[in-house]
Tab-separated table of C-alpha atoms in Angstrom:
chain	number	residue	atom	x	y	z
A	1	UNK	CA	31.142	-58.222	-50.176
A	2	UNK	CA	28.254	-55.812	-50.908
A	3	UNK	CA	25.950	-58.008	-48.970
A	4	UNK	CA	27.942	-57.444	-45.773
A	5	UNK	CA	27.424	-53.676	-46.179
A	6	UNK	CA	23.650	-54.256	-46.699
A	7	UNK	CA	23.520	-56.450	-43.729
A	8	UNK	CA	25.239	-53.739	-41.602
A	9	UNK	CA	22.848	-51.054	-42.835
A	10	UNK	CA	19.725	-53.184	-42.186
A	11	UNK	CA	20.978	-54.418	-38.733
A	12	UNK	CA	21.753	-50.719	-37.759
A	13	UNK	CA	18.215	-49.692	-38.765
A	14	UNK	CA	16.731	-52.567	-36.697
A	15	UNK	CA	18.789	-51.650	-33.740
A	16	UNK	CA	17.684	-48.045	-34.078
A	17	UNK	CA	13.963	-49.339	-33.939
A	18	UNK	CA	14.695	-51.161	-30.712
A	19	UNK	CA	16.349	-48.102	-29.267
A	20	UNK	CA	13.305	-46.050	-30.006
A	21	UNK	CA	10.810	-48.559	-28.754
A	22	UNK	CA	12.621	-49.198	-25.455
A	23	UNK	CA	13.642	-45.498	-24.822
A	24	UNK	CA	11.963	-45.733	-21.542
A	25	UNK	CA	13.835	-48.850	-20.494
A	26	UNK	CA	17.468	-48.109	-21.363
A	27	UNK	CA	18.850	-51.183	-19.620
A	28	UNK	CA	16.675	-53.446	-21.669
A	29	UNK	CA	17.417	-51.603	-24.897
A	30	UNK	CA	21.134	-52.004	-24.307
A	31	UNK	CA	20.748	-55.768	-23.715
A	32	UNK	CA	18.923	-56.136	-27.013
A	33	UNK	CA	21.247	-53.894	-28.825
A	34	UNK	CA	24.157	-56.306	-27.585
A	35	UNK	CA	22.251	-59.241	-28.834
A	36	UNK	CA	21.615	-57.722	-32.193
A	37	UNK	CA	25.280	-57.031	-32.546
A	38	UNK	CA	26.090	-60.611	-31.744
A	39	UNK	CA	23.272	-61.947	-33.820
A	40	UNK	CA	22.603	-59.593	-36.774
A	41	UNK	CA	18.943	-59.586	-37.945
A	42	UNK	CA	18.297	-62.730	-36.008
A	43	UNK	CA	18.475	-60.846	-32.740
A	44	UNK	CA	15.742	-58.469	-33.934
A	45	UNK	CA	13.593	-61.420	-34.757
A	46	UNK	CA	14.085	-62.725	-31.247
A	47	UNK	CA	13.223	-59.253	-29.926
A	48	UNK	CA	9.983	-59.162	-31.851
A	49	UNK	CA	8.938	-62.634	-30.842
A	50	UNK	CA	9.688	-61.992	-27.161
A	51	UNK	CA	8.750	-58.306	-26.718
A	52	UNK	CA	5.798	-57.750	-29.007
A	53	UNK	CA	2.780	-56.516	-27.177
A	54	UNK	CA	0.131	-59.148	-26.549
A	55	UNK	CA	-2.467	-58.904	-29.160
A	56	UNK	CA	-5.239	-60.086	-26.804
A	57	UNK	CA	-5.498	-57.261	-24.309
A	58	UNK	CA	-7.895	-56.907	-21.470
A	59	UNK	CA	-8.239	-54.375	-18.590
A	60	UNK	CA	-6.503	-54.904	-15.448
A	61	UNK	CA	-8.582	-56.526	-12.671
A	62	UNK	CA	-7.472	-53.755	-10.249
A	63	UNK	CA	-9.181	-50.333	-10.022
A	64	UNK	CA	-7.548	-46.894	-9.278
A	65	UNK	CA	-10.629	-46.331	-7.055
A	66	UNK	CA	-10.182	-49.399	-4.992
A	67	UNK	CA	-10.354	-48.288	-1.414
A	68	UNK	CA	-9.650	-51.248	0.704
A	69	UNK	CA	-10.060	-51.298	4.493
A	70	UNK	CA	-6.906	-50.606	6.658
A	71	UNK	CA	-5.195	-53.038	8.849
A	72	UNK	CA	-5.830	-52.906	12.524
A	73	UNK	CA	-3.679	-50.823	14.739
A	74	UNK	CA	-1.959	-53.926	16.166
A	75	UNK	CA	0.078	-54.190	12.980
A	76	UNK	CA	3.340	-52.431	12.534
A	77	UNK	CA	3.703	-49.222	10.535
A	78	UNK	CA	5.519	-50.973	7.686
A	79	UNK	CA	2.676	-53.396	7.361
A	80	UNK	CA	0.145	-50.529	7.219
A	81	UNK	CA	2.147	-48.620	4.708
A	82	UNK	CA	2.482	-51.656	2.460
A	83	UNK	CA	-1.177	-52.605	2.704
A	84	UNK	CA	-2.129	-49.067	1.912
A	85	UNK	CA	0.245	-48.564	-0.971
A	86	UNK	CA	-0.677	-51.981	-2.600
A	87	UNK	CA	-4.441	-51.298	-2.394
A	88	UNK	CA	-4.726	-49.997	-5.907
A	89	UNK	CA	-2.729	-52.965	-7.267
A	90	UNK	CA	-4.897	-55.640	-5.706
A	91	UNK	CA	-7.785	-57.597	-7.333
A	92	UNK	CA	-10.376	-56.521	-4.669
A	93	UNK	CA	-8.517	-54.837	-1.706
A	94	UNK	CA	-7.875	-56.170	1.658
A	95	UNK	CA	-9.544	-59.584	2.497
A	96	UNK	CA	-9.711	-61.822	5.455
A	97	UNK	CA	-9.123	-65.532	5.284
A	98	UNK	CA	-7.611	-68.515	7.090
A	99	UNK	CA	-4.182	-69.569	5.639
A	100	UNK	CA	-2.510	-72.874	5.856
A	101	UNK	CA	1.240	-72.921	4.786
A	102	UNK	CA	2.208	-76.025	2.778
A	103	UNK	CA	5.885	-76.769	2.388
A	104	UNK	CA	5.999	-79.896	0.331
A	105	UNK	CA	4.190	-81.537	-2.571
A	106	UNK	CA	2.907	-84.591	-0.747
A	107	UNK	CA	1.118	-82.476	1.837
A	108	UNK	CA	-0.196	-80.088	-0.795
A	109	UNK	CA	-1.661	-82.878	-2.919
A	110	UNK	CA	-3.192	-84.553	0.153
A	111	UNK	CA	-5.021	-81.278	1.082
A	112	UNK	CA	-5.856	-80.672	-2.544
A	113	UNK	CA	-7.329	-84.148	-3.182
A	114	UNK	CA	-9.347	-83.932	0.100
A	115	UNK	CA	-10.861	-80.637	-0.996
A	116	UNK	CA	-11.620	-81.942	-4.490
A	117	UNK	CA	-13.353	-85.037	-3.040
A	118	UNK	CA	-15.537	-82.728	-0.866
A	119	UNK	CA	-16.502	-80.357	-3.722
A	120	UNK	CA	-20.288	-79.923	-4.011
A	121	UNK	CA	-20.807	-77.225	-6.670
A	122	UNK	CA	-17.706	-75.981	-8.595
A	123	UNK	CA	-14.039	-76.783	-9.112
A	124	UNK	CA	-11.852	-74.315	-11.196
A	125	UNK	CA	-8.207	-75.394	-11.806
A	126	UNK	CA	-5.494	-73.539	-13.618
A	127	UNK	CA	-1.973	-74.740	-13.935
A	128	UNK	CA	1.246	-73.968	-15.862
A	129	UNK	CA	2.455	-77.638	-15.743
A	130	UNK	CA	-0.090	-80.472	-15.503
A	131	UNK	CA	1.378	-83.809	-16.094
A	132	UNK	CA	-0.118	-87.107	-17.042
A	133	UNK	CA	1.877	-89.032	-14.431
A	134	UNK	CA	0.889	-90.739	-11.141
A	135	UNK	CA	-0.210	-87.578	-9.400
A	136	UNK	CA	-1.720	-86.049	-12.492
A	137	UNK	CA	-3.774	-89.163	-13.375
A	138	UNK	CA	-5.036	-89.386	-9.810
A	139	UNK	CA	-6.215	-85.769	-9.929
A	140	UNK	CA	-7.658	-86.217	-13.490
A	141	UNK	CA	-9.676	-89.273	-12.414
A	142	UNK	CA	-11.006	-87.479	-9.397
A	143	UNK	CA	-12.045	-84.511	-11.575
A	144	UNK	CA	-13.933	-86.685	-13.809
A	145	UNK	CA	-15.562	-88.502	-10.886
A	146	UNK	CA	-16.708	-85.215	-9.487
A	147	UNK	CA	-17.981	-83.854	-12.872
A	148	UNK	CA	-20.106	-86.965	-13.407
A	149	UNK	CA	-21.502	-86.418	-9.916
A	150	UNK	CA	-22.898	-83.109	-10.970
A	151	UNK	CA	-20.044	-80.753	-9.957
A	152	UNK	CA	-19.114	-78.126	-12.570
A	153	UNK	CA	-15.446	-78.448	-13.404
A	154	UNK	CA	-13.401	-75.997	-15.517
A	155	UNK	CA	-9.853	-76.749	-16.366
A	156	UNK	CA	-7.138	-74.497	-17.888
A	157	UNK	CA	-3.533	-75.496	-18.861
A	158	UNK	CA	-0.760	-73.582	-20.398
A	159	UNK	CA	-0.006	-74.389	-24.005
A	160	UNK	CA	3.717	-74.544	-23.339
A	161	UNK	CA	4.213	-75.867	-19.828
A	162	UNK	CA	1.547	-78.550	-20.267
A	163	UNK	CA	2.143	-79.169	-23.956
A	164	UNK	CA	2.848	-82.886	-23.395
A	165	UNK	CA	-0.546	-83.468	-21.675
A	166	UNK	CA	-2.072	-86.183	-23.971
A	167	UNK	CA	-5.037	-85.704	-26.156
A	168	UNK	CA	-6.553	-88.862	-24.752
A	169	UNK	CA	-6.850	-87.434	-21.301
A	170	UNK	CA	-8.423	-84.292	-22.748
A	171	UNK	CA	-10.960	-86.412	-24.504
A	172	UNK	CA	-11.781	-88.263	-21.314
A	173	UNK	CA	-12.240	-85.165	-19.363
A	174	UNK	CA	-14.399	-83.472	-21.894
A	175	UNK	CA	-16.390	-86.744	-22.300
A	176	UNK	CA	-17.232	-86.520	-18.627
A	177	UNK	CA	-18.500	-82.944	-18.966
A	178	UNK	CA	-15.356	-80.999	-17.896
A	179	UNK	CA	-14.799	-77.800	-19.731
A	180	UNK	CA	-11.260	-77.663	-20.897
A	181	UNK	CA	-9.357	-74.686	-22.318
A	182	UNK	CA	-5.713	-74.120	-23.279
A	183	UNK	CA	-3.670	-70.955	-22.769
A	184	UNK	CA	-2.007	-69.691	-26.003
A	185	UNK	CA	-1.467	-73.214	-27.537
A	186	UNK	CA	1.662	-73.873	-29.482
A	187	UNK	CA	-0.181	-73.880	-32.877
A	188	UNK	CA	-1.187	-71.334	-35.523
A	189	UNK	CA	-2.065	-68.499	-34.925
A	190	UNK	CA	-0.745	-68.308	-31.385
A	191	UNK	CA	2.683	-69.630	-32.142
A	192	UNK	CA	3.356	-66.653	-34.405
A	193	UNK	CA	2.306	-63.899	-31.941
A	194	UNK	CA	1.800	-64.860	-28.116
A	195	UNK	CA	4.048	-67.838	-27.848
A	196	UNK	CA	6.341	-66.064	-25.317
A	197	UNK	CA	3.500	-65.001	-23.081
A	198	UNK	CA	2.681	-67.803	-20.655
A	199	UNK	CA	0.245	-68.629	-17.927
A	200	UNK	CA	2.553	-69.235	-14.999
A	201	UNK	CA	-0.443	-69.404	-12.450
A	202	UNK	CA	-1.266	-72.176	-10.121
A	203	UNK	CA	-4.722	-71.796	-9.027
A	204	UNK	CA	-7.494	-73.901	-7.607
A	205	UNK	CA	-10.780	-72.590	-6.303
A	206	UNK	CA	-13.421	-75.019	-4.860
A	207	UNK	CA	-17.074	-74.071	-4.232
A	208	UNK	CA	-16.020	-70.379	-4.160
A	209	UNK	CA	-14.687	-70.691	-0.706
A	210	UNK	CA	-11.555	-72.678	-0.563
A	211	UNK	CA	-8.404	-71.976	-2.744
A	212	UNK	CA	-4.926	-73.114	-3.383
A	213	UNK	CA	-2.002	-71.067	-4.871
A	214	UNK	CA	1.803	-70.979	-4.826
A	215	UNK	CA	4.705	-72.610	-6.557
A	216	UNK	CA	3.425	-76.166	-6.962
A	217	UNK	CA	2.085	-77.544	-10.297
A	218	UNK	CA	0.884	-81.064	-10.862
A	219	UNK	CA	3.549	-83.529	-11.366
A	220	UNK	CA	5.377	-86.480	-9.602
A	221	UNK	CA	8.498	-84.214	-9.278
A	222	UNK	CA	6.789	-82.066	-6.803
A	223	UNK	CA	6.586	-84.918	-4.396
A	224	UNK	CA	10.275	-85.162	-3.988
A	225	UNK	CA	10.009	-88.826	-5.002
A	226	UNK	CA	10.787	-88.784	-8.651
A	227	UNK	CA	14.141	-90.639	-9.060
A	228	UNK	CA	15.747	-88.515	-11.738
A	229	UNK	CA	14.707	-85.243	-10.110
A	230	UNK	CA	15.409	-85.964	-6.397
A	231	UNK	CA	14.329	-83.841	-3.337
A	232	UNK	CA	12.030	-80.860	-4.022
A	233	UNK	CA	11.448	-78.048	-1.758
A	234	UNK	CA	8.402	-75.806	-2.531
A	235	UNK	CA	5.682	-73.648	-0.895
A	236	UNK	CA	1.992	-73.475	-1.424
A	237	UNK	CA	-0.705	-71.897	0.509
A	238	UNK	CA	-4.411	-73.087	1.121
A	239	UNK	CA	-6.688	-70.221	1.910
A	240	UNK	CA	-10.276	-70.512	3.192
A	241	UNK	CA	-12.523	-67.604	3.010
A	242	UNK	CA	-13.355	-64.534	0.870
A	243	UNK	CA	-9.922	-64.518	-0.776
A	244	UNK	CA	-11.394	-67.239	-3.027
A	245	UNK	CA	-13.494	-64.611	-4.835
A	246	UNK	CA	-10.268	-62.809	-5.993
A	247	UNK	CA	-8.666	-66.064	-7.277
A	248	UNK	CA	-11.888	-66.825	-8.980
A	249	UNK	CA	-11.876	-63.363	-10.545
A	250	UNK	CA	-8.456	-64.110	-11.975
A	251	UNK	CA	-9.432	-67.428	-13.264
A	252	UNK	CA	-12.575	-66.021	-14.927
A	253	UNK	CA	-10.572	-63.316	-16.641
A	254	UNK	CA	-8.107	-65.866	-18.013
A	255	UNK	CA	-11.063	-68.131	-18.972
A	256	UNK	CA	-12.191	-65.465	-21.395
A	257	UNK	CA	-8.909	-65.188	-23.352
A	258	UNK	CA	-8.026	-68.892	-23.601
A	259	UNK	CA	-8.896	-71.275	-26.387
A	260	UNK	CA	-11.324	-74.208	-26.055
A	261	UNK	CA	-9.666	-77.561	-26.312
A	262	UNK	CA	-10.258	-79.563	-29.428
A	263	UNK	CA	-11.765	-82.883	-28.722
A	264	UNK	CA	-10.177	-85.515	-31.168
A	265	UNK	CA	-11.577	-89.059	-30.986
A	266	UNK	CA	-9.326	-91.638	-32.593
A	267	UNK	CA	-11.167	-94.575	-31.220
A	268	UNK	CA	-14.660	-95.960	-31.359
A	269	UNK	CA	-17.236	-93.396	-30.101
A	270	UNK	CA	-18.526	-95.881	-27.534
A	271	UNK	CA	-14.984	-95.945	-26.110
A	272	UNK	CA	-15.510	-92.528	-24.546
A	273	UNK	CA	-18.423	-93.762	-22.283
A	274	UNK	CA	-16.398	-96.898	-21.385
A	275	UNK	CA	-13.360	-94.935	-20.255
A	276	UNK	CA	-15.411	-92.519	-18.176
A	277	UNK	CA	-17.191	-95.381	-16.431
A	278	UNK	CA	-13.840	-97.124	-15.794
A	279	UNK	CA	-12.409	-93.957	-14.301
A	280	UNK	CA	-15.442	-93.640	-11.957
A	281	UNK	CA	-15.256	-97.018	-10.719
A	282	UNK	CA	-11.474	-96.743	-10.090
A	283	UNK	CA	-11.932	-93.548	-8.183
A	284	UNK	CA	-14.607	-95.036	-6.052
A	285	UNK	CA	-12.508	-98.205	-5.382
A	286	UNK	CA	-9.601	-95.931	-4.228
A	287	UNK	CA	-11.839	-93.797	-1.898
A	288	UNK	CA	-13.347	-96.855	-0.216
A	289	UNK	CA	-10.154	-98.732	0.341
A	290	UNK	CA	-7.582	-96.157	1.458
A	291	UNK	CA	-5.632	-96.957	4.665
A	292	UNK	CA	-6.001	-94.332	7.304
A	293	UNK	CA	-2.166	-94.444	8.090
A	294	UNK	CA	-0.749	-94.212	4.520
A	295	UNK	CA	-0.325	-90.809	2.887
A	296	UNK	CA	0.308	-92.511	-0.456
A	297	UNK	CA	-3.017	-94.345	-0.136
A	298	UNK	CA	-4.835	-91.140	0.799
A	299	UNK	CA	-3.533	-89.593	-2.394
A	300	UNK	CA	-4.577	-92.659	-4.398
A	301	UNK	CA	-1.156	-93.447	-5.439
A	302	UNK	CA	0.408	-96.783	-6.425
A	303	UNK	CA	2.199	-99.018	-3.920
A	304	UNK	CA	5.684	-98.071	-4.971
A	305	UNK	CA	5.067	-94.541	-3.854
A	306	UNK	CA	4.007	-95.792	-0.526
A	307	UNK	CA	7.156	-97.907	-0.283
A	308	UNK	CA	9.294	-94.906	-1.186
A	309	UNK	CA	7.548	-92.769	1.500
A	310	UNK	CA	8.100	-95.515	4.043
A	311	UNK	CA	11.881	-95.503	3.496
A	312	UNK	CA	12.281	-91.791	3.751
A	313	UNK	CA	13.460	-89.954	6.933
A	314	UNK	CA	10.894	-87.606	8.305
A	315	UNK	CA	13.449	-84.797	8.147
A	316	UNK	CA	13.578	-85.355	4.404
A	317	UNK	CA	10.015	-84.288	4.076
A	318	UNK	CA	10.479	-80.939	5.540
A	319	UNK	CA	7.050	-81.110	7.175
A	320	UNK	CA	6.517	-78.947	10.208
A	321	UNK	CA	3.557	-80.037	12.470
A	322	UNK	CA	2.782	-76.346	12.885
A	323	UNK	CA	1.794	-75.993	9.242
A	324	UNK	CA	-1.221	-78.251	9.830
A	325	UNK	CA	-3.127	-75.288	11.357
A	326	UNK	CA	-5.167	-72.701	9.595
A	327	UNK	CA	-4.063	-69.132	10.734
A	328	UNK	CA	-6.134	-66.016	10.546
A	329	UNK	CA	-4.674	-63.408	8.100
A	330	UNK	CA	-5.446	-60.383	6.133
A	331	UNK	CA	-4.791	-61.010	2.442
A	332	UNK	CA	-4.219	-59.111	-0.685
A	333	UNK	CA	-4.257	-60.881	-4.139
A	334	UNK	CA	-2.298	-59.439	-7.024
A	335	UNK	CA	-2.235	-60.625	-10.756
A	336	UNK	CA	0.712	-59.983	-13.137
A	337	UNK	CA	-0.705	-59.304	-16.561
A	338	UNK	CA	1.502	-58.736	-19.623
A	339	UNK	CA	-1.357	-57.165	-21.587
A	340	UNK	CA	-1.294	-53.864	-19.472
A	341	UNK	CA	1.508	-51.363	-18.989
A	342	UNK	CA	1.828	-51.674	-15.236
A	343	UNK	CA	4.185	-54.430	-13.961
A	344	UNK	CA	2.076	-55.152	-10.937
A	345	UNK	CA	4.261	-57.966	-9.514
A	346	UNK	CA	7.538	-56.014	-9.877
A	347	UNK	CA	5.852	-52.921	-8.288
A	348	UNK	CA	4.624	-54.994	-5.420
A	349	UNK	CA	8.037	-56.514	-4.839
A	350	UNK	CA	9.647	-52.966	-4.948
A	351	UNK	CA	7.120	-51.649	-2.554
A	352	UNK	CA	7.743	-54.347	-0.016
A	353	UNK	CA	11.624	-54.090	-0.259
A	354	UNK	CA	11.569	-50.298	0.176
A	355	UNK	CA	9.204	-50.178	3.238
A	356	UNK	CA	10.803	-52.949	5.242
A	357	UNK	CA	12.331	-51.669	8.562
A	358	UNK	CA	13.714	-54.815	10.249
A	359	UNK	CA	14.209	-57.904	8.010
A	360	UNK	CA	13.747	-59.284	4.504
A	361	UNK	CA	13.970	-62.953	3.780
A	362	UNK	CA	13.750	-63.904	0.093
A	363	UNK	CA	13.505	-67.446	-1.323
A	364	UNK	CA	13.409	-67.828	-5.113
A	365	UNK	CA	14.585	-70.309	-7.627
A	366	UNK	CA	15.312	-67.734	-10.384
A	367	UNK	CA	17.032	-64.563	-9.529
A	368	UNK	CA	17.597	-62.215	-12.608
A	369	UNK	CA	15.984	-58.941	-11.483
A	370	UNK	CA	16.188	-55.433	-13.071
A	371	UNK	CA	18.322	-52.518	-11.675
A	372	UNK	CA	15.376	-51.087	-9.640
A	373	UNK	CA	14.954	-54.349	-7.561
A	374	UNK	CA	18.661	-54.544	-7.132
A	375	UNK	CA	18.752	-50.845	-5.834
A	376	UNK	CA	15.758	-51.491	-3.590
A	377	UNK	CA	17.539	-54.455	-1.887
A	378	UNK	CA	20.822	-52.509	-1.511
A	379	UNK	CA	19.065	-49.526	-0.126
A	380	UNK	CA	17.168	-51.710	2.455
A	381	UNK	CA	20.557	-52.928	3.814
A	382	UNK	CA	21.780	-49.283	3.899
A	383	UNK	CA	18.722	-48.503	6.077
A	384	UNK	CA	19.817	-51.189	8.510
A	385	UNK	CA	17.439	-53.938	7.354
A	386	UNK	CA	18.815	-57.428	7.460
A	387	UNK	CA	18.482	-59.054	4.026
A	388	UNK	CA	18.846	-62.718	3.341
A	389	UNK	CA	18.526	-64.229	-0.114
A	390	UNK	CA	18.120	-68.039	-0.524
A	391	UNK	CA	18.660	-69.481	-3.965
A	392	UNK	CA	19.337	-72.883	-5.296
A	393	UNK	CA	22.950	-74.040	-5.685
A	394	UNK	CA	21.943	-75.924	-9.003
A	395	UNK	CA	19.599	-73.998	-11.178
A	396	UNK	CA	17.424	-75.508	-14.008
A	397	UNK	CA	17.635	-74.206	-16.761
A	398	UNK	CA	21.360	-73.959	-16.251
A	399	UNK	CA	21.653	-70.641	-18.189
A	400	UNK	CA	19.715	-68.777	-15.340
A	401	UNK	CA	22.437	-69.749	-12.732
A	402	UNK	CA	25.319	-67.908	-14.498
A	403	UNK	CA	23.125	-64.961	-15.167
A	404	UNK	CA	22.175	-64.838	-11.452
A	405	UNK	CA	25.828	-64.941	-10.324
A	406	UNK	CA	26.586	-61.588	-12.020
A	407	UNK	CA	24.284	-59.944	-9.484
A	408	UNK	CA	25.715	-61.620	-6.281
A	409	UNK	CA	28.841	-59.605	-6.141
A	410	UNK	CA	27.274	-56.192	-5.614
A	411	UNK	CA	24.788	-57.600	-3.209
A	412	UNK	CA	27.370	-59.127	-1.075
A	413	UNK	CA	29.406	-56.003	-1.108
A	414	UNK	CA	26.301	-54.015	0.106
A	415	UNK	CA	25.790	-56.509	3.011
A	416	UNK	CA	23.148	-59.027	1.656
A	417	UNK	CA	23.457	-62.442	3.161
A	418	UNK	CA	23.347	-65.068	0.244
A	419	UNK	CA	22.734	-68.795	0.709
A	420	UNK	CA	22.740	-71.450	-1.834
A	421	UNK	CA	20.322	-74.349	-1.176
A	422	UNK	CA	22.162	-77.659	-1.684
A	423	UNK	CA	19.739	-80.393	-0.507
A	424	UNK	CA	17.828	-80.628	-3.775
A	425	UNK	CA	15.643	-78.554	-6.004
A	426	UNK	CA	14.481	-75.277	-4.415
A	427	UNK	CA	11.284	-73.985	-6.208
A	428	UNK	CA	9.571	-71.993	-3.499
A	429	UNK	CA	8.771	-68.263	-4.220
A	430	UNK	CA	8.490	-66.474	-0.734
A	431	UNK	CA	9.363	-63.226	0.674
A	432	UNK	CA	8.975	-62.300	4.416
A	433	UNK	CA	9.119	-58.784	5.643
A	434	UNK	CA	9.550	-57.591	9.160
A	435	UNK	CA	8.322	-61.069	10.598
A	436	UNK	CA	4.761	-59.868	9.965
A	437	UNK	CA	4.101	-59.623	6.154
A	438	UNK	CA	4.656	-62.488	3.682
A	439	UNK	CA	4.410	-62.847	-0.072
A	440	UNK	CA	3.749	-66.376	-1.493
A	441	UNK	CA	2.978	-66.994	-5.006
A	442	UNK	CA	4.315	-68.153	-8.422
A	443	UNK	CA	6.277	-65.252	-9.635
A	444	UNK	CA	10.121	-65.299	-9.599
A	445	UNK	CA	12.602	-62.415	-9.488
A	446	UNK	CA	13.124	-62.141	-13.245
A	447	UNK	CA	12.044	-60.319	-16.361
A	448	UNK	CA	9.768	-63.179	-17.400
A	449	UNK	CA	7.697	-63.008	-14.251
A	450	UNK	CA	7.717	-59.195	-14.284
A	451	UNK	CA	6.779	-58.523	-17.969
A	452	UNK	CA	5.901	-61.668	-19.895
A	453	UNK	CA	3.896	-64.123	-17.800
A	454	UNK	CA	0.515	-64.189	-16.198
A	455	UNK	CA	1.239	-64.533	-12.598
A	456	UNK	CA	-0.479	-64.521	-9.195
A	457	UNK	CA	0.672	-63.847	-5.697
A	458	UNK	CA	-0.667	-63.398	-2.248
A	459	UNK	CA	0.429	-60.824	0.316
A	460	UNK	CA	-0.296	-62.109	3.777
A	461	UNK	CA	-0.445	-60.000	6.869
A	462	UNK	CA	-0.206	-62.164	9.802
A	463	UNK	CA	2.670	-62.698	12.425
A	464	UNK	CA	1.683	-66.404	12.742
A	465	UNK	CA	1.915	-67.098	8.942
A	466	UNK	CA	5.192	-65.091	8.748
A	467	UNK	CA	6.569	-67.101	11.595
A	468	UNK	CA	5.783	-70.441	10.055
A	469	UNK	CA	7.413	-69.301	6.823
A	470	UNK	CA	10.443	-68.020	8.805
A	471	UNK	CA	10.815	-71.327	10.550
A	472	UNK	CA	10.837	-73.049	7.098
A	473	UNK	CA	13.420	-70.514	5.874
A	474	UNK	CA	15.625	-71.231	8.833
A	475	UNK	CA	15.265	-74.978	8.208
A	476	UNK	CA	16.297	-74.396	4.621
A	477	UNK	CA	19.384	-72.471	5.754
A	478	UNK	CA	20.613	-75.577	7.636
A	479	UNK	CA	20.760	-77.268	4.129
A	480	UNK	CA	22.472	-74.371	2.375
A	481	UNK	CA	25.991	-73.062	1.838
A	482	UNK	CA	26.717	-69.410	2.595
A	483	UNK	CA	28.050	-67.575	-0.525
A	484	UNK	CA	31.244	-65.547	0.184
A	485	UNK	CA	32.847	-62.950	-1.911
A	486	UNK	CA	36.014	-65.029	-2.429
A	487	UNK	CA	33.842	-67.686	-4.008
A	488	UNK	CA	33.019	-65.253	-6.732
A	489	UNK	CA	36.479	-63.814	-7.019
A	490	UNK	CA	38.190	-67.156	-7.381
A	491	UNK	CA	36.025	-68.431	-10.187
A	492	UNK	CA	37.897	-69.397	-13.401
A	493	UNK	CA	38.099	-66.769	-16.113
A	494	UNK	CA	36.075	-68.841	-18.482
A	495	UNK	CA	33.279	-69.150	-15.976
A	496	UNK	CA	33.212	-65.439	-15.430
A	497	UNK	CA	32.917	-64.868	-19.139
A	498	UNK	CA	30.175	-67.264	-19.545
A	499	UNK	CA	28.361	-65.588	-16.662
A	500	UNK	CA	28.512	-62.215	-18.464
A	501	UNK	CA	27.265	-63.799	-21.664
A	502	UNK	CA	24.336	-65.202	-19.735
A	503	UNK	CA	23.620	-61.754	-18.309
A	504	UNK	CA	23.255	-60.380	-21.814
A	505	UNK	CA	20.452	-62.922	-22.355
A	506	UNK	CA	18.520	-61.855	-19.322
A	507	UNK	CA	15.678	-60.291	-21.330
A	508	UNK	CA	14.899	-63.835	-22.534
A	509	UNK	CA	15.063	-65.579	-19.033
C-alpha cells in the first residue's frame, strides 16, 4: 500500500505545479486540478502535452504602433470604437476591399476554381483539412496545371487535419514544381512537443490581390452532397483588394515555421513525369468541355455530383442571389497565434461583444467559451442589446455538445435567445454586430481557438455585408429549434452529470 501514498504525494506535487503555472488563470487551473484528481499523474501528462508553450516562437504580426485610418463619419459610434480599439491587434490596420459572402461549399469552390484558373503569377494555399476526394483532386490537378504553366504555387497543410492526404499526391505536386510544406507533422520531434498546436486557418491568396478565407476547408463534405455527412451550412468570404496583403503576410509567417514535405518516390522515376503530363491533359480537357449551365461541370466534378445537384431543391442549397455581388467594405485582419501571450481572437471577440449597442448575432459550431466571454454576452443583454446565439443541434465531436449545454442555462436566464440548427451540419463562424459590423473567420468560441490554434478572421465594416449575413442568419433560424429553459431542466439526471463531466474537459476541447 506504500505505492498509493507515493502516488498521492507525487500527484499533489504535480497539482501544485499546475496551480503555480496557471495562477493568472484560476478557472483553467481548477479544471486541470480536477482532471488530475480523476486521473492521477496521467492528468499532469495531458496538461503538459496540451498546455506546454510552443517551442517555435515568433513575433506577432501586429504592432503596438499600428495607427490605422479611422472609419468615415457615416459609420455608427460602436463601429468606430471597435475599429479604433482593434487597430493594434490587426495585421496592418484598416484596409479597403470588395467582399463577397459565400454561404455554401459549391459556390465557394466554384469561385475558388475560377480564381485559380485565372492566376497569372502566384497562388498560396493554406488549409487545416485538405482531402484527396473529388473536390480535393480537382483542385490538386488545377494547382499542378497552373504550376507547370509558370505560376508559383505554395501549399501548406496541417499535420493533423490533413494527415490522411496521400504521399502520392504530394509527390505529384512537388514533381510539378509546387512547394509543399506541412504544419507540425505527426512525427518526431513534432509529436513530442507541438502536436496540440494546430494550423486551423483557411487561406488562399492569388496574385496578391484576390483572397479567400472563412470556415470552408477542401473536401466533399463541404458541398453538402456527401451521403454519410448530409447537408452542410458554412460561410466563407472572397475579398478582392489590399486585404490580400494581410492574408499574404500571415501565410508568409506560417511558411517560415512549417516543415518541408518529404518527397518519397515508390515508383519508377519516369512515372513522376507521366503523372504530371496526365494531370495537365485531364485539366485541359475539363476546362475545354465544361457545360455553361452545369455547376458540377464548372467545378470539374464527376457526373454523379451533377446528378445529385440536379435532384436537389434550390432551397437546400441556401444560395441567396444577393451574395453574388462584391460589396465595398473596410476590413481588419486578425491572426490568432499560440506562440505569443496575447489571445488576439478572444480579445477581439470580447471587444465586439462589449461595444455592441443594438444587436449581436453569433453563429458557431463549437461553443465552449471562458468566463470572460460569458460575462461579456450577459452584460450586453443587461445593456439592452438583443443577443441571439445559433449553434448546431448535433455537434461533432459529440463531447463538445454536452460541454456547451452547461453554458446555456445562465445565458437563457440572462435573456440570450439560443437556437439549435437542425437541418444538418452547421460549421459557420460568424458574428454580426449592430447590423453594420461582421466577423467571419475560422475561429470558434472555445479554448482551442483562443489559445492553441493558429487562426485567422476578418472584421468587416459594411452595412451591406452585415445585411447579407443577417439574411442568412434569419434563413438559418427557419431551420432551427428555439432552446427553452424547460428543455434544460427536464433532462435526465444521467445526461446532466455527463454534461458536467464534459465541462471539466473544456481545456482540451
